[in-house]
């Protein structure tokens, strides 16, 4: 045990083991949890995604189960002192229900909003979307996955008619002859995936990485392209330009399986390599070598991640790499294709079943009359009672507490005070609310602002399913029940739904409509998703257990699942993939004399997302104790900054302060900071809140700053 962690069991307890999955990233590594007199330990488990391996976060994940910071009783803010004080569940839930009811009575149903998280199980994500639309009847729901996968999702939908992170099994990566990673650093963000990269290179494959920094992943690459942040789209167009010029485009595939290539052909004609080099800084020779590896390799895979996607032109950037993949004839060919690396643990499933502002379960569009009728029928409500589309996450958060925005917010599994762009502004919006309710297992920076805090179960204390980056639906199994005083999110939603009902009879109906048993919820989710793009109708828990997970779509219990998509057709009405002509455009904010440097953000190996959990694990805290600002030595010398000096990074929106870390692996015109820390080191105090017009993705990856010694 480390730093105050308490024994997880009482002496004499019979040892118990369960096979489950890591609570962190979308790789969803298999692990075994063992509980005995010594506590809860994490043991290796052979599972297809990680083959027994875990990163440091996974190995230490059980330390949070009995952490002294664990919330075990509801908290209510004292109106006199302003402090959060322990309260009973009845008092807390009554306060929430009466507050929500009063706000909706005075300001309308949309005056209450819901904000979810990409770490919630499928059952909880489904129930949360249903709660917003049936119990609250508000259109205002979205989730933090909007900050993660939305650009790739939108690009995938418009090209393929389907959004699944990897439309092929993860094991295909290990067999690729050429693997192009764009804006991805799995060596730090999902280390067990690196096993597949190692296997790929040992088999003679070539790994090419596109990243402004020499990351741990880039150091393993055969070729590293180091573009200026925000120029990935220009690089992609130049690669397709070269492929066209050299005759590497698969003309038969393009003619038989796609639409719209002529417009793309014309648009990339202007992206000769020298032009892309001038804009991005990537040498022509490297562009040509990359295009040759992609165009002449046998099995070729192109992957994008947040570095390419978290931009105000993120959808177009991903579309440029999809265009490249389609032109080379990759999608649907075994061992080849395009995919994106999902970030959050259930980033895939979390957006499939109702947390997004414009979607219903099964990846149905909420403004589709047929979709509304189907889901309303499963829910037992009139389709006309379902609200219409809401607004994307940042727009929703930025409207909180304003004259026309929501007056109350319920937050489940998210910490926007740290994770949202222009975070100081969002923190102010949260403070302006009449009622803020946060359900979490720890007092996050967002929970610390709440009027009501509801303690929730952890991943090892509840059953459910997750959908990993491959579209593989997995089983999360409970090792033990939650501690006394802690409830599951499903139980909280059921109790609130009953309290919000107008009378006892309606409360009984509402309680029945929101079951607390996750297996019952999943059975309903299957019915709601049936016939949708993400069809889970043929998936049950027993089938998942028997097969190490089941890939959607799986419409029939007797039929096969779908590890590989697009072999015969795409998910579009005519079965053909769609090209989209896209052109480079500058970042939403360019450098100038006052703010002469580019700022970008990302993750480090030992921390995860907003750090609410990992910053409390002693081993992870030792490995990555504080925020830092990465600078090139030449830039640091010009600014009079030495390694370890406190520096201030200032943008038009705010500033962060942290020690300097000098590295020759970053461009001299760019500075980097990880986004896991709050307070003075909060990177998102600086980031730009400009958003992609299609996906709503904020521009986390580039803004203009100045740096000075603090």
XYZ file of C-alpha atoms in Angstrom:
710
model
C 0.000 0.000 0.000
C 1.184 3.544 -0.630
C 0.592 6.972 0.889
C -2.342 6.283 3.162
C -4.151 3.630 1.149
C -6.099 1.405 3.562
C -6.392 -2.376 3.436
C -9.217 -3.266 1.108
C -10.483 -6.254 3.111
C -10.933 -7.489 6.647
C -8.678 -10.303 7.933
C -10.093 -13.731 7.320
C -12.040 -12.890 4.172
C -12.158 -15.664 1.578
C -10.014 -14.679 -1.414
C -11.976 -13.708 -4.509
C -10.918 -13.070 -8.104
C -12.698 -11.577 -11.096
C -11.629 -11.120 -14.696
C -12.274 -7.523 -15.689
C -10.727 -4.569 -17.515
C -8.604 -1.542 -16.655
C -10.601 1.578 -15.699
C -8.580 3.932 -17.865
C -8.056 4.216 -21.635
C -9.922 2.801 -24.638
C -7.515 -0.100 -25.026
C -9.485 -1.617 -22.105
C -6.701 -4.003 -21.177
C -7.768 -7.252 -19.570
C -6.774 -7.663 -15.920
C -7.643 -9.878 -12.973
C -8.527 -8.373 -9.611
C -7.822 -10.418 -6.493
C -9.128 -9.574 -3.047
C -7.639 -11.269 0.002
C -6.461 -10.383 3.496
C -3.685 -8.222 2.063
C -6.099 -6.079 0.064
C -6.944 -5.800 -3.616
C -4.207 -6.600 -6.092
C -4.011 -6.408 -9.875
C -2.861 -9.533 -11.680
C -2.038 -10.038 -15.359
C -4.684 -11.535 -17.626
C -4.286 -12.856 -21.128
C -6.637 -10.856 -23.301
C -6.417 -10.127 -27.045
C -5.835 -6.387 -26.731
C -2.984 -6.403 -24.202
C -1.882 -10.061 -23.932
C -1.176 -9.794 -20.212
C 0.507 -6.405 -20.251
C -0.583 -3.288 -18.371
C 0.851 0.180 -17.972
C 1.731 1.734 -14.640
C -1.754 3.223 -14.358
C -3.382 -0.170 -14.733
C -1.084 -1.890 -12.248
C -1.873 0.740 -9.602
C -5.590 1.171 -10.339
C -6.804 -0.772 -7.286
C -5.183 1.727 -4.913
C -8.114 4.071 -5.413
C -10.691 1.587 -4.120
C -9.980 2.444 -0.498
C -8.188 5.735 -0.905
C -8.631 8.151 2.018
C -9.984 10.777 -0.412
C -12.812 8.452 -1.467
C -16.266 10.030 -1.161
C -18.579 7.861 0.946
C -21.379 10.242 1.859
C -23.328 12.898 -0.031
C -22.267 16.502 0.474
C -24.491 19.574 0.566
C -23.279 23.146 0.427
C -24.187 25.049 3.574
C -25.985 28.257 2.521
C -24.543 30.132 5.502
C -20.889 29.085 5.529
C -20.621 28.114 1.877
C -18.888 24.868 2.843
C -19.721 21.364 1.664
C -21.026 19.302 4.576
C -22.028 15.627 4.889
C -25.708 14.893 4.397
C -28.073 11.952 4.117
C -29.002 10.542 0.737
C -32.609 11.609 1.226
C -31.584 15.178 1.981
C -29.214 15.310 -0.979
C -31.595 13.800 -3.525
C -34.508 15.889 -2.259
C -32.375 18.993 -2.712
C -31.512 17.966 -6.258
C -35.063 17.047 -7.232
C -36.680 20.141 -5.723
C -34.049 22.379 -7.295
C -34.431 20.841 -10.746
C -38.202 21.014 -10.538
C -38.213 24.665 -9.459
C -35.787 25.672 -12.209
C -37.758 23.893 -14.920
C -41.042 25.305 -13.636
C -39.689 28.833 -13.820
C -37.399 28.681 -16.856
C -38.470 25.725 -18.977
C -37.234 22.180 -19.429
C -34.025 23.180 -21.232
C -32.963 25.202 -18.204
C -31.566 21.938 -16.819
C -28.563 20.348 -18.546
C -26.696 17.058 -18.230
C -22.982 16.502 -18.859
C -21.667 12.941 -19.076
C -18.349 11.201 -19.492
C -16.510 8.852 -21.817
C -15.609 6.607 -18.898
C -19.185 5.615 -18.059
C -20.237 2.077 -18.909
C -22.599 1.512 -21.817
C -25.413 0.938 -19.358
C -24.796 4.211 -17.539
C -24.307 6.216 -20.738
C -27.575 4.787 -22.067
C -29.437 5.491 -18.822
C -28.057 9.027 -18.632
C -29.257 9.870 -22.136
C -32.635 8.341 -21.386
C -32.878 10.237 -18.087
C -32.185 13.558 -19.800
C -34.781 12.977 -22.504
C -37.497 11.147 -20.530
C -37.243 12.237 -16.890
C -36.033 15.791 -17.545
C -37.194 16.127 -21.177
C -34.306 18.497 -21.838
C -32.417 18.764 -25.109
C -29.317 19.917 -23.245
C -27.110 16.875 -22.864
C -23.592 16.254 -24.124
C -20.414 14.696 -22.770
C -16.667 15.078 -22.549
C -16.152 12.672 -25.445
C -16.909 15.706 -27.606
C -13.382 16.791 -26.639
C -11.933 13.449 -27.706
C -13.400 11.628 -30.695
C -15.902 13.987 -32.278
C -13.818 15.090 -35.279
C -12.856 11.549 -36.248
C -16.447 10.425 -35.665
C -17.848 13.103 -37.970
C -15.263 12.406 -40.660
C -15.903 8.670 -40.453
C -19.649 9.113 -40.716
C -19.487 11.326 -43.772
C -16.943 9.094 -45.531
C -17.986 5.590 -44.490
C -21.470 6.033 -43.008
C -20.110 4.423 -39.820
C -18.069 5.696 -36.890
C -16.037 2.955 -35.238
C -12.560 3.835 -34.009
C -10.833 0.831 -35.532
C -12.918 -0.940 -38.189
C -10.578 -3.923 -37.823
C -9.039 -5.820 -34.888
C -6.082 -4.295 -33.088
C -3.946 -7.284 -34.057
C -3.925 -6.045 -37.678
C -1.465 -3.349 -36.583
C 1.170 -5.980 -35.876
C 0.985 -7.298 -39.442
C 1.073 -4.006 -41.334
C 3.886 -3.447 -43.809
C 3.500 0.307 -43.379
C 1.848 1.985 -40.392
C 1.300 5.751 -40.357
C 0.451 7.313 -36.977
C -0.754 10.922 -37.196
C -0.910 12.866 -33.930
C -0.710 9.698 -31.843
C 1.630 8.877 -28.968
C 0.491 5.444 -27.738
C 3.806 4.805 -25.989
C 2.550 7.236 -23.341
C -1.217 7.251 -23.787
C -1.809 3.473 -24.095
C 1.538 1.700 -23.623
C 0.374 -1.927 -24.065
C -0.548 -1.055 -27.652
C 3.169 -0.606 -28.337
C 3.461 -4.404 -28.320
C 1.699 -4.358 -31.679
C 4.051 -1.669 -32.993
C 7.034 -3.727 -31.873
C 5.597 -6.808 -33.560
C 5.019 -4.785 -36.719
C 8.609 -3.598 -36.890
C 10.056 -7.017 -36.018
C 8.140 -8.365 -38.985
C 9.920 -5.918 -41.260
C 7.206 -3.277 -41.253
C 7.870 0.447 -41.427
C 6.510 2.796 -38.747
C 6.033 6.468 -39.672
C 4.941 9.027 -37.062
C 3.621 12.536 -37.677
C 3.983 14.670 -34.549
C 5.389 18.145 -33.714
C 7.334 16.565 -30.822
C 9.852 13.772 -30.634
C 7.618 11.679 -28.397
C 8.343 8.254 -26.960
C 6.453 6.842 -29.944
C 8.268 8.993 -32.481
C 11.605 7.757 -31.142
C 10.625 4.243 -32.220
C 9.679 5.291 -35.744
C 11.621 4.598 -38.906
C 10.602 8.047 -40.102
C 9.328 10.991 -38.061
C 7.615 13.942 -39.724
C 7.654 16.955 -37.391
C 5.142 19.492 -38.758
C 4.109 22.816 -37.335
C 0.992 22.233 -35.195
C -2.136 22.755 -37.251
C -0.640 21.768 -40.627
C -1.478 18.049 -40.707
C -4.124 18.644 -43.370
C -1.576 20.176 -45.731
C 0.726 17.201 -45.150
C -2.079 14.758 -46.022
C -2.980 16.625 -49.208
C 0.666 16.643 -50.261
C 0.926 12.884 -49.680
C -2.094 12.299 -51.910
C -0.640 14.703 -54.488
C 2.511 12.579 -54.622
C 0.519 9.334 -54.799
C -1.400 10.680 -57.777
C 1.730 11.918 -59.517
C 3.532 8.586 -59.037
C 0.569 6.442 -60.089
C 0.014 4.783 -56.707
C -3.736 5.492 -56.572
C -5.830 2.307 -56.830
C -7.987 3.431 -59.737
C -10.073 0.248 -59.850
C -10.952 0.512 -56.143
C -11.791 4.204 -56.514
C -14.088 3.486 -59.464
C -15.818 0.485 -57.917
C -16.152 1.467 -54.267
C -16.154 5.282 -53.916
C -17.763 8.536 -55.020
C -16.367 12.058 -55.293
C -12.750 11.450 -56.195
C -12.615 13.917 -59.086
C -13.149 16.887 -56.767
C -10.408 15.623 -54.465
C -8.080 15.065 -57.400
C -8.528 18.694 -58.426
C -8.120 20.047 -54.901
C -4.860 18.227 -54.108
C -3.327 19.218 -57.437
C -2.391 22.507 -55.757
C -0.558 20.749 -52.910
C 2.795 20.068 -54.475
C 5.337 18.920 -51.876
C 7.390 22.123 -51.852
C 4.314 24.127 -50.902
C 3.528 21.746 -48.054
C 7.141 21.926 -46.873
C 7.040 25.709 -46.779
C 3.873 25.654 -44.685
C 4.513 22.678 -42.390
C 8.291 22.474 -42.211
C 8.264 18.807 -43.268
C 11.009 18.282 -45.888
C 9.963 17.267 -49.385
C 12.197 14.187 -49.146
C 10.287 12.990 -46.069
C 6.935 13.594 -47.727
C 8.056 11.607 -50.744
C 9.433 8.766 -48.629
C 6.175 8.577 -46.687
C 4.034 8.572 -49.809
C 6.223 5.844 -51.324
C 5.890 3.646 -48.239
C 2.110 4.087 -48.273
C 1.712 3.710 -52.005
C 3.919 0.691 -52.557
C 3.461 -1.223 -49.294
C 1.373 -4.376 -49.199
C -0.663 -3.993 -46.000
C -0.978 -0.337 -45.092
C -2.777 1.241 -42.127
C -3.292 4.959 -41.472
C -4.274 5.991 -37.940
C -5.141 9.437 -36.589
C -5.515 10.593 -33.001
C -6.001 13.758 -30.987
C -2.994 15.576 -32.430
C -4.702 15.723 -35.812
C -8.271 15.899 -34.542
C -8.360 18.523 -31.765
C -8.488 21.480 -34.118
C -11.113 23.864 -35.429
C -10.553 22.071 -38.749
C -10.294 18.620 -37.202
C -13.010 17.022 -39.338
C -11.390 18.236 -42.547
C -7.964 17.090 -41.351
C -9.216 13.576 -40.639
C -11.063 13.633 -43.968
C -7.775 14.372 -45.746
C -6.234 11.194 -44.285
C -9.397 9.236 -45.088
C -9.124 10.526 -48.669
C -5.556 9.259 -48.773
C -6.602 5.850 -47.456
C -9.466 5.562 -49.940
C -7.313 6.623 -52.874
C -4.834 3.880 -52.000
C -7.653 1.334 -51.730
C -7.062 0.533 -48.050
C -10.447 0.452 -46.209
C -12.096 -2.953 -46.315
C -8.923 -4.733 -47.387
C -7.779 -7.268 -44.802
C -4.737 -6.047 -42.915
C -5.123 -2.505 -44.239
C -7.367 0.491 -43.657
C -7.976 3.747 -41.873
C -8.744 4.034 -38.162
C -8.467 6.359 -35.201
C -7.212 5.697 -31.687
C -10.058 6.379 -29.270
C -8.869 7.972 -26.033
C -11.297 7.495 -23.135
C -12.185 4.095 -21.714
C -15.675 4.028 -23.221
C -15.290 6.853 -25.695
C -16.736 4.561 -28.367
C -19.739 3.165 -26.496
C -20.348 6.406 -24.657
C -21.245 8.193 -27.864
C -23.224 5.338 -29.384
C -26.049 5.198 -26.897
C -27.318 8.673 -26.177
C -24.885 11.014 -24.425
C -24.240 13.122 -27.522
C -26.519 16.081 -28.097
C -27.789 14.837 -31.455
C -27.932 11.074 -30.978
C -30.188 8.341 -29.657
C -29.117 4.762 -28.814
C -27.661 2.688 -31.616
C -26.035 5.762 -33.130
C -29.399 7.011 -34.350
C -29.957 10.652 -35.194
C -32.351 12.322 -32.781
C -34.007 14.338 -35.554
C -34.802 11.215 -37.615
C -38.566 10.503 -37.215
C -38.107 6.748 -37.609
C -35.328 6.710 -35.018
C -37.469 8.677 -32.580
C -40.400 6.302 -33.021
C -38.241 3.240 -32.479
C -36.488 4.476 -29.331
C -39.629 6.063 -27.888
C -41.361 2.709 -28.314
C -38.655 0.972 -26.301
C -38.852 3.677 -23.650
C -42.646 3.627 -23.503
C -43.171 7.311 -24.216
C -44.676 9.231 -27.152
C -42.084 10.137 -29.778
C -43.310 13.732 -29.697
C -42.270 13.925 -26.033
C -38.607 13.432 -26.894
C -36.713 16.729 -27.179
C -34.783 17.698 -30.287
C -31.034 18.038 -30.749
C -29.025 19.946 -28.194
C -25.733 21.781 -28.633
C -22.147 20.438 -28.488
C -20.240 20.298 -25.218
C -18.310 23.553 -25.292
C -21.289 25.564 -26.489
C -23.353 23.991 -23.721
C -20.768 24.696 -21.015
C -20.231 28.242 -22.236
C -23.962 28.963 -22.004
C -24.340 27.850 -18.377
C -25.741 30.480 -16.063
C -26.302 32.995 -18.837
C -29.634 34.680 -19.572
C -30.590 32.133 -22.233
C -28.629 29.151 -20.956
C -29.260 26.369 -18.451
C -29.547 27.298 -14.799
C -28.753 23.817 -13.480
C -26.237 21.153 -14.488
C -25.869 17.501 -13.540
C -22.344 16.134 -14.109
C -21.548 12.422 -14.224
C -17.977 11.246 -14.689
C -16.379 14.457 -15.937
C -14.210 17.283 -14.635
C -14.603 20.238 -17.032
C -12.913 22.683 -14.642
C -9.646 21.034 -15.716
C -10.507 19.432 -19.058
C -12.475 22.125 -20.919
C -10.740 24.678 -23.144
C -10.580 28.215 -21.831
C -11.094 26.564 -18.470
C -11.201 29.701 -16.333
C -14.195 30.892 -18.330
C -15.961 27.544 -17.890
C -15.184 27.566 -14.176
C -16.899 30.945 -14.011
C -19.907 29.601 -15.888
C -20.238 26.762 -13.380
C -20.130 29.244 -10.510
C -22.975 31.195 -12.133
C -25.390 28.263 -11.982
C -28.300 28.144 -9.583
C -27.674 24.439 -9.027
C -24.610 22.308 -9.789
C -24.793 18.589 -9.002
C -21.764 16.325 -9.436
C -21.705 12.538 -9.124
C -18.159 11.274 -8.662
C -16.021 8.966 -6.570
C -13.550 11.711 -5.571
C -13.853 15.427 -4.946
C -12.714 16.651 -8.335
C -12.134 20.327 -9.028
C -15.630 20.447 -10.552
C -17.199 18.638 -7.589
C -15.553 21.154 -5.254
C -17.756 23.857 -6.841
C -20.976 21.860 -6.575
C -24.047 22.534 -4.481
C -24.598 18.780 -4.165
C -21.996 16.013 -4.479
C -23.172 12.411 -4.816
C -20.639 9.614 -4.092
C -20.622 6.918 -6.766
C -19.303 3.394 -7.210
C -15.968 2.639 -8.817
C -15.275 0.304 -11.728
C -14.498 -2.676 -9.484
C -17.790 -2.266 -7.599
C -20.339 -2.625 -10.398
C -21.044 -4.808 -13.408
C -21.478 -3.465 -16.908
C -20.059 -3.325 -20.401
C -17.547 -1.143 -22.190
C -16.811 -0.798 -25.903
C -13.134 -0.424 -26.677
C -11.365 1.277 -29.554
C -11.945 -1.735 -31.841
C -15.729 -1.694 -31.327
C -15.323 -4.791 -29.130
C -18.005 -4.901 -26.402
C -16.410 -6.112 -23.152
C -17.578 -7.168 -19.702
C -16.649 -5.184 -16.641
C -17.207 -7.333 -13.547
C -17.652 -6.276 -9.937
C -15.151 -7.600 -7.427
C -17.204 -6.405 -4.467
C -20.114 -4.078 -3.677
C -19.600 -0.353 -3.110
C -18.730 0.700 0.447
C -21.566 1.757 2.763
C -22.938 5.155 1.820
C -22.001 4.870 -1.870
C -24.512 4.254 -4.669
C -24.201 3.438 -8.339
C -25.051 5.978 -11.024
C -27.963 3.774 -12.108
C -29.403 3.870 -8.596
C -28.994 7.646 -8.435
C -30.788 8.155 -11.746
C -33.638 5.833 -10.734
C -34.149 7.626 -7.430
C -34.058 11.066 -9.042
C -36.519 9.998 -11.750
C -38.984 8.883 -9.076
C -38.547 12.090 -7.072
C -39.115 14.222 -10.177
C -42.464 12.550 -10.895
C -45.562 14.644 -10.113
C -47.298 12.048 -7.902
C -46.821 8.656 -6.309
C -48.323 6.731 -9.209
C -46.030 8.493 -11.670
C -43.088 7.920 -9.321
C -43.737 4.181 -9.410
C -43.774 4.250 -13.212
C -40.603 6.347 -13.308
C -38.762 4.025 -10.947
C -39.683 1.034 -13.120
C -38.538 2.921 -16.217
C -35.023 3.308 -14.773
C -33.868 -0.101 -13.523
C -30.805 -0.226 -11.287
C -29.646 -3.673 -12.405
C -27.078 -3.192 -15.204
C -27.985 -6.496 -16.892
C -31.573 -5.291 -17.191
C -30.400 -1.977 -18.587
C -28.190 -3.722 -21.139
C -31.089 -5.883 -22.288
C -33.086 -2.705 -22.930
C -30.106 -1.094 -24.655
C -30.008 -4.052 -27.042
C -33.630 -3.428 -28.021
C -33.089 0.308 -28.383
C -30.022 -0.158 -30.581
C -31.587 -2.851 -32.790
C -31.493 -1.811 -36.430
C -29.211 1.156 -35.750
C -25.703 1.709 -37.036
C -24.271 0.481 -33.729
C -26.517 -2.562 -33.424
C -26.033 -4.515 -30.170
C -29.201 -6.613 -30.500
C -27.300 -9.898 -30.850
C -24.922 -9.256 -27.951
C -25.588 -10.582 -24.471
C -23.301 -10.903 -21.486
C -22.898 -14.671 -21.873
C -21.779 -14.264 -25.469
C -19.246 -11.624 -24.434
C -17.883 -13.974 -21.772
C -17.557 -16.840 -24.222
C -15.750 -14.879 -26.926
C -13.440 -12.345 -25.240
C -15.845 -9.640 -26.346
C -18.191 -9.176 -29.294
C -17.715 -6.682 -32.126
C -20.658 -4.544 -33.209
C -22.671 -4.484 -35.361
C -24.123 -7.773 -34.187
C -27.833 -7.769 -35.045
C -28.637 -11.425 -34.310
C -27.954 -13.742 -31.411
C -27.469 -16.544 -33.914
C -25.439 -14.553 -36.415
C -21.809 -13.446 -36.496
C -20.361 -10.269 -35.078
C -18.231 -7.920 -37.212
C -14.523 -7.703 -36.343
C -13.853 -6.141 -39.757
C -16.052 -3.591 -41.450
C -16.328 -2.585 -45.114
C -15.272 -5.865 -46.751
C -18.216 -5.756 -49.166
C -19.813 -2.346 -48.732
C -19.660 0.818 -46.658
C -22.402 2.050 -44.361
C -23.705 4.632 -46.824
C -27.045 4.296 -48.643
C -25.357 3.159 -51.878
C -22.630 1.172 -50.132
C -19.849 3.366 -51.575
C -17.405 5.464 -49.551
C -17.429 9.211 -50.097
C -14.411 11.395 -50.777
C -14.546 14.980 -49.507
C -12.384 17.697 -51.006
C -10.773 19.612 -48.137
C -8.203 22.379 -48.075
C -5.799 23.636 -45.458
C -6.755 26.752 -43.556
C -4.829 28.521 -40.809
C -5.369 27.897 -37.132
C -8.130 29.916 -35.534
C -5.443 31.995 -33.832
C -2.111 32.737 -35.489
C 1.079 33.943 -33.864
C 1.895 37.641 -33.764
C 4.413 40.004 -32.185
C 2.636 39.856 -28.817
C 2.058 36.096 -28.846
C 4.879 34.760 -31.041
C 4.869 31.053 -30.137
C 2.639 28.066 -30.812
C 1.218 26.227 -27.800
C 0.077 22.606 -27.819
C -1.090 20.160 -25.170
C -1.126 16.423 -24.549
C -0.715 13.653 -22.027
C 2.136 12.034 -20.107
C 2.611 8.375 -19.300
C 1.830 8.398 -15.572
C -1.277 10.608 -15.606
C -4.709 10.305 -17.208
C -7.164 12.935 -18.436
C -7.908 15.589 -15.780
C -5.896 13.625 -13.205
C -8.700 13.314 -10.659
C -7.767 9.672 -10.084
C -4.130 9.343 -11.115
C -2.903 12.390 -9.197
C -3.970 10.559 -6.025
C -1.906 7.410 -6.685
C 1.472 7.700 -4.977
C 3.541 5.851 -7.593
C 2.032 7.909 -10.407
C 2.509 11.116 -8.476
C 6.175 10.282 -7.990
C 6.577 9.560 -11.688
C 4.812 12.759 -12.792
C 4.444 15.050 -9.772
C 3.588 18.353 -11.408
C 2.853 20.255 -14.562
C 5.700 21.429 -16.756
C 6.313 23.502 -19.870
C 8.444 21.895 -22.556
C 10.718 24.277 -24.480
C 13.425 23.810 -27.079
C 16.867 24.747 -25.662
C 17.364 27.389 -28.360
C 14.102 29.083 -27.430
C 14.924 28.830 -23.736
C 18.340 30.427 -24.282
C 16.751 33.262 -26.216
C 14.328 33.857 -23.327
C 16.936 33.475 -20.580
C 15.297 30.366 -19.160
C 17.166 27.424 -17.648
C 15.868 23.906 -17.095
C 13.623 23.892 -14.015
C 13.041 27.634 -13.953
C 9.447 28.691 -13.249
C 7.891 30.058 -16.437
C 4.641 31.746 -17.348
C 2.784 30.876 -20.559
C 0.225 33.516 -21.509
C -2.454 33.521 -24.196
C -5.336 35.872 -24.873
C -7.472 33.751 -22.518
C -5.256 33.155 -19.505
C -1.973 31.828 -18.234
C -0.308 28.810 -16.712
C 2.762 28.686 -14.495
C 5.007 25.642 -14.244
C 8.691 24.673 -14.320
C 10.492 24.659 -17.646
C 11.605 21.350 -19.099
C 14.134 21.739 -21.908
C 14.004 19.258 -24.769
C 15.544 19.195 -28.214
C 12.595 17.045 -29.232
C 10.202 19.951 -29.672
C 10.204 22.530 -32.434
C 11.840 25.856 -31.462
C 8.645 27.707 -32.390
C 6.375 25.541 -30.216
C 5.845 24.948 -26.493
C 4.034 22.013 -24.916
C 2.295 21.366 -21.587
C 0.348 18.338 -20.317
C -3.252 19.023 -19.297
C -3.626 16.811 -16.186
C -3.170 19.463 -13.489
C -5.443 22.140 -12.006
C -4.556 25.474 -10.479
C -1.611 27.495 -11.697
C -0.426 24.626 -13.907
C -3.757 24.212 -15.698
C -2.886 24.038 -19.401
C -6.480 24.604 -20.418
C -6.413 28.082 -18.915
C -4.486 28.925 -22.081
C -6.119 26.832 -24.818
C -8.404 28.220 -27.500
C -12.164 27.657 -27.387
C -12.609 28.005 -31.161
C -14.498 24.919 -32.358
C -14.831 22.834 -35.493
C -18.062 23.887 -37.251
C -19.063 20.264 -37.901
C -17.960 18.323 -34.834
C -17.879 20.996 -32.133
C -14.313 19.951 -31.263
C -12.335 22.748 -29.581
C -8.889 23.725 -30.827
C -6.867 22.242 -27.972
C -3.765 21.591 -30.052
C -2.731 25.063 -31.142
C -2.999 28.645 -29.991
C -0.691 31.664 -29.837
C 1.222 32.360 -26.619
C 4.175 34.175 -25.169
C 6.557 32.615 -22.661
C 8.602 34.381 -20.014
C 10.494 33.533 -16.883
C 8.097 33.831 -13.955
